[in-house]
Amino acid sequence: MASSARRGLRTTRAVLWALVAIAAVVATALYLYRPEQPRGGEAFYARPFQLVNQDGATVTEADFLGKPSAWFYGFTFCPDICPTALAEMSAILKALGPDAAKLNVIFVSVDPERDTVAVMKDYVDYFDSRIIGLTGTLDAITAMAKDRYIFFRKVPVEGSDYTMEHQASVQLVDASGAFFGTLAAEESFDVRLQKVRRLIGNS
């Protein structure tokens, strides 16, 4: 009976050590493969890209350096997050008055399959003619998004249609292309406006 107890104790210890080992492997994997996050001061918006604006002109990263920018990634078929974000950015531009000329506001489509140049033109003009709309090939947008820590993916829905999942925050970038901060949907208008004013004041 004592022998059985010892065998049971050894088995229990073995299971516990196995669980500890598994936990260690999982923790290490989560650490090594955790999604990268933008860091303040890193100029990842100076990394090269080539897309097309809402007027059909080819643009690169150089077109947006030298002036602070607010970048938002979404799609024109978005039912709520995207129109809300663009309406709020339009309100910020109005609140800035003449200082609005010191800021680029850019909306990048993560759904180029549907967001053609003409669609983007109509969409951004509806909110504010000062907002720049960018589209391009899926490969070009995917590479750009990866360089700038932007998540998006295509999600099938009923009826052979699809929608897009994407992050909802606006990324603020200084004139050198360095990450400055974000505008979050849950923040008040005054908080977001003050962040933009600080961005402009620092550049």
mmCIF file with all atom_site columns, C-alpha atoms in Angstrom:
data_model
loop_
_atom_site.group_PDB
_atom_site.id
_atom_site.type_symbol
_atom_site.label_atom_id
_atom_site.label_alt_id
_atom_site.label_comp_id
_atom_site.label_asym_id
_atom_site.label_entity_id
_atom_site.label_seq_id
_atom_site.pdbx_PDB_ins_code
_atom_site.Cartn_x
_atom_site.Cartn_y
_atom_site.Cartn_z
_atom_site.occupancy
_atom_site.B_iso_or_equiv
_atom_site.pdbx_formal_charge
_atom_site.auth_seq_id
_atom_site.auth_comp_id
_atom_site.auth_asym_id
_atom_site.auth_atom_id
_atom_site.pdbx_PDB_model_num
ATOM 1   C CA . MET A 1 1   ? 0.000   0.000  0.000   1.00 0.00 ? 1   MET A CA 1
ATOM 2   C CA . ALA A 1 2   ? 2.913   2.325  0.811   1.00 0.00 ? 2   ALA A CA 1
ATOM 3   C CA . SER A 1 3   ? 4.391   1.444  -2.571  1.00 0.00 ? 3   SER A CA 1
ATOM 4   C CA . SER A 1 4   ? 1.141   2.419  -4.309  1.00 0.00 ? 4   SER A CA 1
ATOM 5   C CA . ALA A 1 5   ? 1.123   5.723  -2.443  1.00 0.00 ? 5   ALA A CA 1
ATOM 6   C CA . ARG A 1 6   ? 4.691   6.414  -3.532  1.00 0.00 ? 6   ARG A CA 1
ATOM 7   C CA . ARG A 1 7   ? 3.847   5.611  -7.155  1.00 0.00 ? 7   ARG A CA 1
ATOM 8   C CA . GLY A 1 8   ? 0.838   7.917  -6.930  1.00 0.00 ? 8   GLY A CA 1
ATOM 9   C CA . LEU A 1 9   ? 2.977   10.684 -5.483  1.00 0.00 ? 9   LEU A CA 1
ATOM 10  C CA . ARG A 1 10  ? 5.556   10.267 -8.242  1.00 0.00 ? 10  ARG A CA 1
ATOM 11  C CA . THR A 1 11  ? 2.803   10.383 -10.869 1.00 0.00 ? 11  THR A CA 1
ATOM 12  C CA . THR A 1 12  ? 1.347   13.540 -9.349  1.00 0.00 ? 12  THR A CA 1
ATOM 13  C CA . ARG A 1 13  ? 4.776   15.177 -9.268  1.00 0.00 ? 13  ARG A CA 1
ATOM 14  C CA . ALA A 1 14  ? 5.407   14.189 -12.872 1.00 0.00 ? 14  ALA A CA 1
ATOM 15  C CA . VAL A 1 15  ? 2.099   15.712 -13.960 1.00 0.00 ? 15  VAL A CA 1
ATOM 16  C CA . LEU A 1 16  ? 2.820   18.916 -12.039 1.00 0.00 ? 16  LEU A CA 1
ATOM 17  C CA . TRP A 1 17  ? 6.292   19.225 -13.571 1.00 0.00 ? 17  TRP A CA 1
ATOM 18  C CA . ALA A 1 18  ? 4.812   18.618 -17.036 1.00 0.00 ? 18  ALA A CA 1
ATOM 19  C CA . LEU A 1 19  ? 2.269   21.394 -16.445 1.00 0.00 ? 19  LEU A CA 1
ATOM 20  C CA . VAL A 1 20  ? 5.032   23.727 -15.283 1.00 0.00 ? 20  VAL A CA 1
ATOM 21  C CA . ALA A 1 21  ? 7.073   22.910 -18.397 1.00 0.00 ? 21  ALA A CA 1
ATOM 22  C CA . ILE A 1 22  ? 4.071   23.521 -20.673 1.00 0.00 ? 22  ILE A CA 1
ATOM 23  C CA . ALA A 1 23  ? 3.327   26.824 -18.932 1.00 0.00 ? 23  ALA A CA 1
ATOM 24  C CA . ALA A 1 24  ? 6.940   27.897 -19.415 1.00 0.00 ? 24  ALA A CA 1
ATOM 25  C CA . VAL A 1 25  ? 6.819   27.058 -23.132 1.00 0.00 ? 25  VAL A CA 1
ATOM 26  C CA . VAL A 1 26  ? 3.541   28.957 -23.587 1.00 0.00 ? 26  VAL A CA 1
ATOM 27  C CA . ALA A 1 27  ? 4.862   31.989 -21.693 1.00 0.00 ? 27  ALA A CA 1
ATOM 28  C CA . THR A 1 28  ? 8.027   32.022 -23.783 1.00 0.00 ? 28  THR A CA 1
ATOM 29  C CA . ALA A 1 29  ? 6.041   31.741 -27.017 1.00 0.00 ? 29  ALA A CA 1
ATOM 30  C CA . LEU A 1 30  ? 3.750   34.593 -26.012 1.00 0.00 ? 30  LEU A CA 1
ATOM 31  C CA . TYR A 1 31  ? 6.777   36.736 -25.208 1.00 0.00 ? 31  TYR A CA 1
ATOM 32  C CA . LEU A 1 32  ? 8.654   35.951 -28.402 1.00 0.00 ? 32  LEU A CA 1
ATOM 33  C CA . TYR A 1 33  ? 5.682   36.151 -30.761 1.00 0.00 ? 33  TYR A CA 1
ATOM 34  C CA . ARG A 1 34  ? 3.607   38.886 -29.155 1.00 0.00 ? 34  ARG A CA 1
ATOM 35  C CA . PRO A 1 35  ? 2.360   41.489 -31.686 1.00 0.00 ? 35  PRO A CA 1
ATOM 36  C CA . GLU A 1 36  ? 4.685   44.444 -31.971 1.00 0.00 ? 36  GLU A CA 1
ATOM 37  C CA . GLN A 1 37  ? 3.378   47.760 -30.732 1.00 0.00 ? 37  GLN A CA 1
ATOM 38  C CA . PRO A 1 38  ? 4.354   51.210 -31.967 1.00 0.00 ? 38  PRO A CA 1
ATOM 39  C CA . ARG A 1 39  ? 6.835   53.065 -29.800 1.00 0.00 ? 39  ARG A CA 1
ATOM 40  C CA . GLY A 1 40  ? 7.022   56.803 -29.372 1.00 0.00 ? 40  GLY A CA 1
ATOM 41  C CA . GLY A 1 41  ? 9.859   58.393 -31.328 1.00 0.00 ? 41  GLY A CA 1
ATOM 42  C CA . GLU A 1 42  ? 10.201  55.546 -33.837 1.00 0.00 ? 42  GLU A CA 1
ATOM 43  C CA . ALA A 1 43  ? 9.938   56.968 -37.370 1.00 0.00 ? 43  ALA A CA 1
ATOM 44  C CA . PHE A 1 44  ? 8.119   54.032 -38.934 1.00 0.00 ? 44  PHE A CA 1
ATOM 45  C CA . TYR A 1 45  ? 5.968   56.430 -40.992 1.00 0.00 ? 45  TYR A CA 1
ATOM 46  C CA . ALA A 1 46  ? 9.137   57.356 -42.871 1.00 0.00 ? 46  ALA A CA 1
ATOM 47  C CA . ARG A 1 47  ? 9.335   53.799 -44.251 1.00 0.00 ? 47  ARG A CA 1
ATOM 48  C CA . PRO A 1 48  ? 8.751   53.576 -48.022 1.00 0.00 ? 48  PRO A CA 1
ATOM 49  C CA . PHE A 1 49  ? 5.350   52.956 -49.592 1.00 0.00 ? 49  PHE A CA 1
ATOM 50  C CA . GLN A 1 50  ? 3.615   53.750 -52.864 1.00 0.00 ? 50  GLN A CA 1
ATOM 51  C CA . LEU A 1 51  ? -0.164  54.158 -53.099 1.00 0.00 ? 51  LEU A CA 1
ATOM 52  C CA . VAL A 1 52  ? -2.687  56.249 -55.045 1.00 0.00 ? 52  VAL A CA 1
ATOM 53  C CA . ASN A 1 53  ? -4.679  59.168 -53.682 1.00 0.00 ? 53  ASN A CA 1
ATOM 54  C CA . GLN A 1 54  ? -8.328  60.004 -54.347 1.00 0.00 ? 54  GLN A CA 1
ATOM 55  C CA . ASP A 1 55  ? -7.333  62.084 -57.376 1.00 0.00 ? 55  ASP A CA 1
ATOM 56  C CA . GLY A 1 56  ? -5.508  59.167 -58.991 1.00 0.00 ? 56  GLY A CA 1
ATOM 57  C CA . ALA A 1 57  ? -2.012  60.503 -58.292 1.00 0.00 ? 57  ALA A CA 1
ATOM 58  C CA . THR A 1 58  ? 0.760   58.226 -57.069 1.00 0.00 ? 58  THR A CA 1
ATOM 59  C CA . VAL A 1 59  ? 1.999   59.183 -53.600 1.00 0.00 ? 59  VAL A CA 1
ATOM 60  C CA . THR A 1 60  ? 4.813   57.956 -51.364 1.00 0.00 ? 60  THR A CA 1
ATOM 61  C CA . GLU A 1 61  ? 5.883   58.444 -47.768 1.00 0.00 ? 61  GLU A CA 1
ATOM 62  C CA . ALA A 1 62  ? 7.806   61.582 -48.825 1.00 0.00 ? 62  ALA A CA 1
ATOM 63  C CA . ASP A 1 63  ? 4.534   63.378 -49.618 1.00 0.00 ? 63  ASP A CA 1
ATOM 64  C CA . PHE A 1 64  ? 3.533   63.298 -45.943 1.00 0.00 ? 64  PHE A CA 1
ATOM 65  C CA . LEU A 1 65  ? 6.833   64.087 -44.237 1.00 0.00 ? 65  LEU A CA 1
ATOM 66  C CA . GLY A 1 66  ? 7.593   67.632 -43.163 1.00 0.00 ? 66  GLY A CA 1
ATOM 67  C CA . LYS A 1 67  ? 4.155   68.102 -41.591 1.00 0.00 ? 67  LYS A CA 1
ATOM 68  C CA . PRO A 1 68  ? 2.391   66.274 -38.720 1.00 0.00 ? 68  PRO A CA 1
ATOM 69  C CA . SER A 1 69  ? -0.213  63.720 -39.761 1.00 0.00 ? 69  SER A CA 1
ATOM 70  C CA . ALA A 1 70  ? -3.211  61.836 -38.436 1.00 0.00 ? 70  ALA A CA 1
ATOM 71  C CA . TRP A 1 71  ? -3.618  58.413 -40.060 1.00 0.00 ? 71  TRP A CA 1
ATOM 72  C CA . PHE A 1 72  ? -6.733  56.251 -40.005 1.00 0.00 ? 72  PHE A CA 1
ATOM 73  C CA . TYR A 1 73  ? -7.155  52.818 -41.640 1.00 0.00 ? 73  TYR A CA 1
ATOM 74  C CA . GLY A 1 74  ? -10.604 51.571 -42.629 1.00 0.00 ? 74  GLY A CA 1
ATOM 75  C CA . PHE A 1 75  ? -12.944 50.981 -45.550 1.00 0.00 ? 75  PHE A CA 1
ATOM 76  C CA . THR A 1 76  ? -15.819 52.820 -47.202 1.00 0.00 ? 76  THR A CA 1
ATOM 77  C CA . PHE A 1 77  ? -18.343 50.005 -46.633 1.00 0.00 ? 77  PHE A CA 1
ATOM 78  C CA . CYS A 1 78  ? -17.740 50.268 -42.875 1.00 0.00 ? 78  CYS A CA 1
ATOM 79  C CA . PRO A 1 79  ? -21.101 50.790 -41.138 1.00 0.00 ? 79  PRO A CA 1
ATOM 80  C CA . ASP A 1 80  ? -20.016 52.749 -38.067 1.00 0.00 ? 80  ASP A CA 1
ATOM 81  C CA . ILE A 1 81  ? -16.373 53.044 -36.946 1.00 0.00 ? 81  ILE A CA 1
ATOM 82  C CA . CYS A 1 82  ? -14.995 54.612 -40.135 1.00 0.00 ? 82  CYS A CA 1
ATOM 83  C CA . PRO A 1 83  ? -17.673 57.244 -40.779 1.00 0.00 ? 83  PRO A CA 1
ATOM 84  C CA . THR A 1 84  ? -17.573 58.189 -37.111 1.00 0.00 ? 84  THR A CA 1
ATOM 85  C CA . ALA A 1 85  ? -13.775 58.550 -37.140 1.00 0.00 ? 85  ALA A CA 1
ATOM 86  C CA . LEU A 1 86  ? -13.771 60.665 -40.301 1.00 0.00 ? 86  LEU A CA 1
ATOM 87  C CA . ALA A 1 87  ? -16.595 62.867 -39.039 1.00 0.00 ? 87  ALA A CA 1
ATOM 88  C CA . GLU A 1 88  ? -14.624 63.430 -35.827 1.00 0.00 ? 88  GLU A CA 1
ATOM 89  C CA . MET A 1 89  ? -11.445 64.262 -37.752 1.00 0.00 ? 89  MET A CA 1
ATOM 90  C CA . SER A 1 90  ? -13.429 66.737 -39.839 1.00 0.00 ? 90  SER A CA 1
ATOM 91  C CA . ALA A 1 91  ? -14.696 68.342 -36.607 1.00 0.00 ? 91  ALA A CA 1
ATOM 92  C CA . ILE A 1 92  ? -11.112 68.567 -35.316 1.00 0.00 ? 92  ILE A CA 1
ATOM 93  C CA . LEU A 1 93  ? -10.003 70.274 -38.532 1.00 0.00 ? 93  LEU A CA 1
ATOM 94  C CA . LYS A 1 94  ? -12.809 72.803 -38.142 1.00 0.00 ? 94  LYS A CA 1
ATOM 95  C CA . ALA A 1 95  ? -11.914 73.400 -34.477 1.00 0.00 ? 95  ALA A CA 1
ATOM 96  C CA . LEU A 1 96  ? -8.267  74.014 -35.391 1.00 0.00 ? 96  LEU A CA 1
ATOM 97  C CA . GLY A 1 97  ? -9.197  76.912 -37.640 1.00 0.00 ? 97  GLY A CA 1
ATOM 98  C CA . PRO A 1 98  ? -6.189  78.221 -39.601 1.00 0.00 ? 98  PRO A CA 1
ATOM 99  C CA . ASP A 1 99  ? -3.938  75.689 -37.801 1.00 0.00 ? 99  ASP A CA 1
ATOM 100 C CA . ALA A 1 100 ? -5.687  72.896 -39.726 1.00 0.00 ? 100 ALA A CA 1
ATOM 101 C CA . ALA A 1 101 ? -3.319  73.705 -42.599 1.00 0.00 ? 101 ALA A CA 1
ATOM 102 C CA . LYS A 1 102 ? -0.467  72.397 -40.407 1.00 0.00 ? 102 LYS A CA 1
ATOM 103 C CA . LEU A 1 103 ? -1.922  68.866 -40.303 1.00 0.00 ? 103 LEU A CA 1
ATOM 104 C CA . ASN A 1 104 ? -2.279  66.046 -42.833 1.00 0.00 ? 104 ASN A CA 1
ATOM 105 C CA . VAL A 1 105 ? -5.337  63.848 -42.281 1.00 0.00 ? 105 VAL A CA 1
ATOM 106 C CA . ILE A 1 106 ? -5.090  60.589 -44.220 1.00 0.00 ? 106 ILE A CA 1
ATOM 107 C CA . PHE A 1 107 ? -7.623  57.779 -44.611 1.00 0.00 ? 107 PHE A CA 1
ATOM 108 C CA . VAL A 1 108 ? -6.078  54.553 -45.959 1.00 0.00 ? 108 VAL A CA 1
ATOM 109 C CA . SER A 1 109 ? -8.404  51.874 -47.355 1.00 0.00 ? 109 SER A CA 1
ATOM 110 C CA . VAL A 1 110 ? -7.794  48.320 -46.167 1.00 0.00 ? 110 VAL A CA 1
ATOM 111 C CA . ASP A 1 111 ? -10.374 47.122 -48.728 1.00 0.00 ? 111 ASP A CA 1
ATOM 112 C CA . PRO A 1 112 ? -8.881  48.041 -52.116 1.00 0.00 ? 112 PRO A CA 1
ATOM 113 C CA . GLU A 1 113 ? -11.024 45.391 -53.808 1.00 0.00 ? 113 GLU A CA 1
ATOM 114 C CA . ARG A 1 114 ? -14.032 47.715 -53.432 1.00 0.00 ? 114 ARG A CA 1
ATOM 115 C CA . ASP A 1 115 ? -12.392 51.043 -52.615 1.00 0.00 ? 115 ASP A CA 1
ATOM 116 C CA . THR A 1 116 ? -11.372 52.307 -56.025 1.00 0.00 ? 116 THR A CA 1
ATOM 117 C CA . VAL A 1 117 ? -10.012 55.795 -56.624 1.00 0.00 ? 117 VAL A CA 1
ATOM 118 C CA . ALA A 1 118 ? -13.480 57.075 -57.581 1.00 0.00 ? 118 ALA A CA 1
ATOM 119 C CA . VAL A 1 119 ? -15.095 55.527 -54.489 1.00 0.00 ? 119 VAL A CA 1
ATOM 120 C CA . MET A 1 120 ? -12.439 57.026 -52.236 1.00 0.00 ? 120 MET A CA 1
ATOM 121 C CA . LYS A 1 121 ? -12.875 60.452 -53.858 1.00 0.00 ? 121 LYS A CA 1
ATOM 122 C CA . ASP A 1 122 ? -16.612 60.515 -53.159 1.00 0.00 ? 122 ASP A CA 1
ATOM 123 C CA . TYR A 1 123 ? -16.152 59.162 -49.653 1.00 0.00 ? 123 TYR A CA 1
ATOM 124 C CA . VAL A 1 124 ? -13.522 61.554 -48.288 1.00 0.00 ? 124 VAL A CA 1
ATOM 125 C CA . ASP A 1 125 ? -15.077 64.576 -50.016 1.00 0.00 ? 125 ASP A CA 1
ATOM 126 C CA . TYR A 1 126 ? -18.344 63.807 -48.247 1.00 0.00 ? 126 TYR A CA 1
ATOM 127 C CA . PHE A 1 127 ? -16.666 64.283 -44.865 1.00 0.00 ? 127 PHE A CA 1
ATOM 128 C CA . ASP A 1 128 ? -14.082 66.967 -45.599 1.00 0.00 ? 128 ASP A CA 1
ATOM 129 C CA . SER A 1 129 ? -12.219 67.868 -48.785 1.00 0.00 ? 129 SER A CA 1
ATOM 130 C CA . ARG A 1 130 ? -9.034  68.301 -46.703 1.00 0.00 ? 130 ARG A CA 1
ATOM 131 C CA . ILE A 1 131 ? -8.959  64.575 -45.853 1.00 0.00 ? 131 ILE A CA 1
ATOM 132 C CA . ILE A 1 132 ? -6.670  62.599 -48.156 1.00 0.00 ? 132 ILE A CA 1
ATOM 133 C CA . GLY A 1 133 ? -7.848  59.140 -49.235 1.00 0.00 ? 133 GLY A CA 1
ATOM 134 C CA . LEU A 1 134 ? -5.335  56.455 -50.218 1.00 0.00 ? 134 LEU A CA 1
ATOM 135 C CA . THR A 1 135 ? -5.864  53.120 -51.938 1.00 0.00 ? 135 THR A CA 1
ATOM 136 C CA . GLY A 1 136 ? -3.749  50.767 -54.052 1.00 0.00 ? 136 GLY A CA 1
ATOM 137 C CA . THR A 1 137 ? -3.002  47.093 -54.491 1.00 0.00 ? 137 THR A CA 1
ATOM 138 C CA . LEU A 1 138 ? -3.676  44.721 -51.608 1.00 0.00 ? 138 LEU A CA 1
ATOM 139 C CA . ASP A 1 139 ? 0.017   43.791 -51.503 1.00 0.00 ? 139 ASP A CA 1
ATOM 140 C CA . ALA A 1 140 ? 1.078   47.423 -51.220 1.00 0.00 ? 140 ALA A CA 1
ATOM 141 C CA . ILE A 1 141 ? -1.446  48.184 -48.486 1.00 0.00 ? 141 ILE A CA 1
ATOM 142 C CA . THR A 1 142 ? -0.565  45.012 -46.573 1.00 0.00 ? 142 THR A CA 1
ATOM 143 C CA . ALA A 1 143 ? 3.147   45.870 -46.643 1.00 0.00 ? 143 ALA A CA 1
ATOM 144 C CA . MET A 1 144 ? 2.462   49.430 -45.552 1.00 0.00 ? 144 MET A CA 1
ATOM 145 C CA . ALA A 1 145 ? 0.175   48.307 -42.719 1.00 0.00 ? 145 ALA A CA 1
ATOM 146 C CA . LYS A 1 146 ? 2.740   45.792 -41.466 1.00 0.00 ? 146 LYS A CA 1
ATOM 147 C CA . ASP A 1 147 ? 5.436   48.487 -41.381 1.00 0.00 ? 147 ASP A CA 1
ATOM 148 C CA . ARG A 1 148 ? 3.139   50.715 -39.339 1.00 0.00 ? 148 ARG A CA 1
ATOM 149 C CA . TYR A 1 149 ? 1.774   48.100 -36.902 1.00 0.00 ? 149 TYR A CA 1
ATOM 150 C CA . ILE A 1 150 ? -1.727  48.201 -38.387 1.00 0.00 ? 150 ILE A CA 1
ATOM 151 C CA . PHE A 1 151 ? -3.990  45.148 -38.116 1.00 0.00 ? 151 PHE A CA 1
ATOM 152 C CA . PHE A 1 152 ? -6.721  44.288 -40.635 1.00 0.00 ? 152 PHE A CA 1
ATOM 153 C CA . ARG A 1 153 ? -8.270  41.180 -42.118 1.00 0.00 ? 153 ARG A CA 1
ATOM 154 C CA . LYS A 1 154 ? -11.071 40.143 -44.454 1.00 0.00 ? 154 LYS A CA 1
ATOM 155 C CA . VAL A 1 155 ? -14.004 38.386 -42.759 1.00 0.00 ? 155 VAL A CA 1
ATOM 156 C CA . PRO A 1 156 ? -16.627 36.433 -44.766 1.00 0.00 ? 156 PRO A CA 1
ATOM 157 C CA . VAL A 1 157 ? -20.270 37.118 -43.907 1.00 0.00 ? 157 VAL A CA 1
ATOM 158 C CA . GLU A 1 158 ? -23.578 35.603 -44.951 1.00 0.00 ? 158 GLU A CA 1
ATOM 159 C CA . GLY A 1 159 ? -24.446 35.654 -48.627 1.00 0.00 ? 159 GLY A CA 1
ATOM 160 C CA . SER A 1 160 ? -20.895 35.339 -50.011 1.00 0.00 ? 160 SER A CA 1
ATOM 161 C CA . ASP A 1 161 ? -20.190 38.925 -48.947 1.00 0.00 ? 161 ASP A CA 1
ATOM 162 C CA . TYR A 1 162 ? -17.434 40.081 -46.616 1.00 0.00 ? 162 TYR A CA 1
ATOM 163 C CA . THR A 1 163 ? -16.504 42.785 -44.162 1.00 0.00 ? 163 THR A CA 1
ATOM 164 C CA . MET A 1 164 ? -13.172 44.021 -42.831 1.00 0.00 ? 164 MET A CA 1
ATOM 165 C CA . GLU A 1 165 ? -11.825 43.876 -39.299 1.00 0.00 ? 165 GLU A CA 1
ATOM 166 C CA . HIS A 1 166 ? -9.411  46.672 -38.475 1.00 0.00 ? 166 HIS A CA 1
ATOM 167 C CA . GLN A 1 167 ? -8.198  48.735 -35.570 1.00 0.00 ? 167 GLN A CA 1
ATOM 168 C CA . ALA A 1 168 ? -10.223 51.812 -34.719 1.00 0.00 ? 168 ALA A CA 1
ATOM 169 C CA . SER A 1 169 ? -7.651  54.252 -33.375 1.00 0.00 ? 169 SER A CA 1
ATOM 170 C CA . VAL A 1 170 ? -6.127  57.163 -35.265 1.00 0.00 ? 170 VAL A CA 1
ATOM 171 C CA . GLN A 1 171 ? -2.324  57.241 -35.279 1.00 0.00 ? 171 GLN A CA 1
ATOM 172 C CA . LEU A 1 172 ? -0.665  60.611 -34.752 1.00 0.00 ? 172 LEU A CA 1
ATOM 173 C CA . VAL A 1 173 ? 2.720   61.111 -36.397 1.00 0.00 ? 173 VAL A CA 1
ATOM 174 C CA . ASP A 1 174 ? 5.108   64.045 -36.213 1.00 0.00 ? 174 ASP A CA 1
ATOM 175 C CA . ALA A 1 175 ? 6.720   65.802 -39.156 1.00 0.00 ? 175 ALA A CA 1
ATOM 176 C CA . SER A 1 176 ? 9.661   63.384 -39.226 1.00 0.00 ? 176 SER A CA 1
ATOM 177 C CA . GLY A 1 177 ? 7.380   60.339 -39.457 1.00 0.00 ? 177 GLY A CA 1
ATOM 178 C CA . ALA A 1 178 ? 7.855   59.366 -35.808 1.00 0.00 ? 178 ALA A CA 1
ATOM 179 C CA . PHE A 1 179 ? 4.950   57.912 -33.850 1.00 0.00 ? 179 PHE A CA 1
ATOM 180 C CA . PHE A 1 180 ? 3.475   60.523 -31.480 1.00 0.00 ? 180 PHE A CA 1
ATOM 181 C CA . GLY A 1 181 ? 0.383   58.825 -30.028 1.00 0.00 ? 181 GLY A CA 1
ATOM 182 C CA . THR A 1 182 ? -3.174  57.786 -30.804 1.00 0.00 ? 182 THR A CA 1
ATOM 183 C CA . LEU A 1 183 ? -6.696  59.155 -30.772 1.00 0.00 ? 183 LEU A CA 1
ATOM 184 C CA . ALA A 1 184 ? -9.036  56.567 -29.246 1.00 0.00 ? 184 ALA A CA 1
ATOM 185 C CA . ALA A 1 185 ? -12.749 56.345 -29.931 1.00 0.00 ? 185 ALA A CA 1
ATOM 186 C CA . GLU A 1 186 ? -13.591 56.370 -26.221 1.00 0.00 ? 186 GLU A CA 1
ATOM 187 C CA . GLU A 1 187 ? -11.809 59.672 -25.618 1.00 0.00 ? 187 GLU A CA 1
ATOM 188 C CA . SER A 1 188 ? -13.774 62.901 -25.447 1.00 0.00 ? 188 SER A CA 1
ATOM 189 C CA . PHE A 1 189 ? -13.572 65.383 -28.303 1.00 0.00 ? 189 PHE A CA 1
ATOM 190 C CA . ASP A 1 190 ? -11.674 67.863 -26.122 1.00 0.00 ? 190 ASP A CA 1
ATOM 191 C CA . VAL A 1 191 ? -9.028  65.261 -25.234 1.00 0.00 ? 191 VAL A CA 1
ATOM 192 C CA . ARG A 1 192 ? -8.506  64.358 -28.883 1.00 0.00 ? 192 ARG A CA 1
ATOM 193 C CA . LEU A 1 193 ? -8.349  68.010 -29.923 1.00 0.00 ? 193 LEU A CA 1
ATOM 194 C CA . GLN A 1 194 ? -5.728  68.764 -27.271 1.00 0.00 ? 194 GLN A CA 1
ATOM 195 C CA . LYS A 1 195 ? -3.611  65.804 -28.441 1.00 0.00 ? 195 LYS A CA 1
ATOM 196 C CA . VAL A 1 196 ? -3.694  67.157 -31.992 1.00 0.00 ? 196 VAL A CA 1
ATOM 197 C CA . ARG A 1 197 ? -2.798  70.647 -30.781 1.00 0.00 ? 197 ARG A CA 1
ATOM 198 C CA . ARG A 1 198 ? 0.207   69.191 -28.920 1.00 0.00 ? 198 ARG A CA 1
ATOM 199 C CA . LEU A 1 199 ? 1.237   67.305 -32.044 1.00 0.00 ? 199 LEU A CA 1
ATOM 200 C CA . ILE A 1 200 ? 1.127   70.485 -34.132 1.00 0.00 ? 200 ILE A CA 1
ATOM 201 C CA . GLY A 1 201 ? 2.917   72.457 -31.426 1.00 0.00 ? 201 GLY A CA 1
ATOM 202 C CA . ASN A 1 202 ? 5.762   69.935 -31.244 1.00 0.00 ? 202 ASN A CA 1
ATOM 203 C CA . SER A 1 203 ? 6.485   70.059 -34.960 1.00 0.00 ? 203 SER A CA 1
#
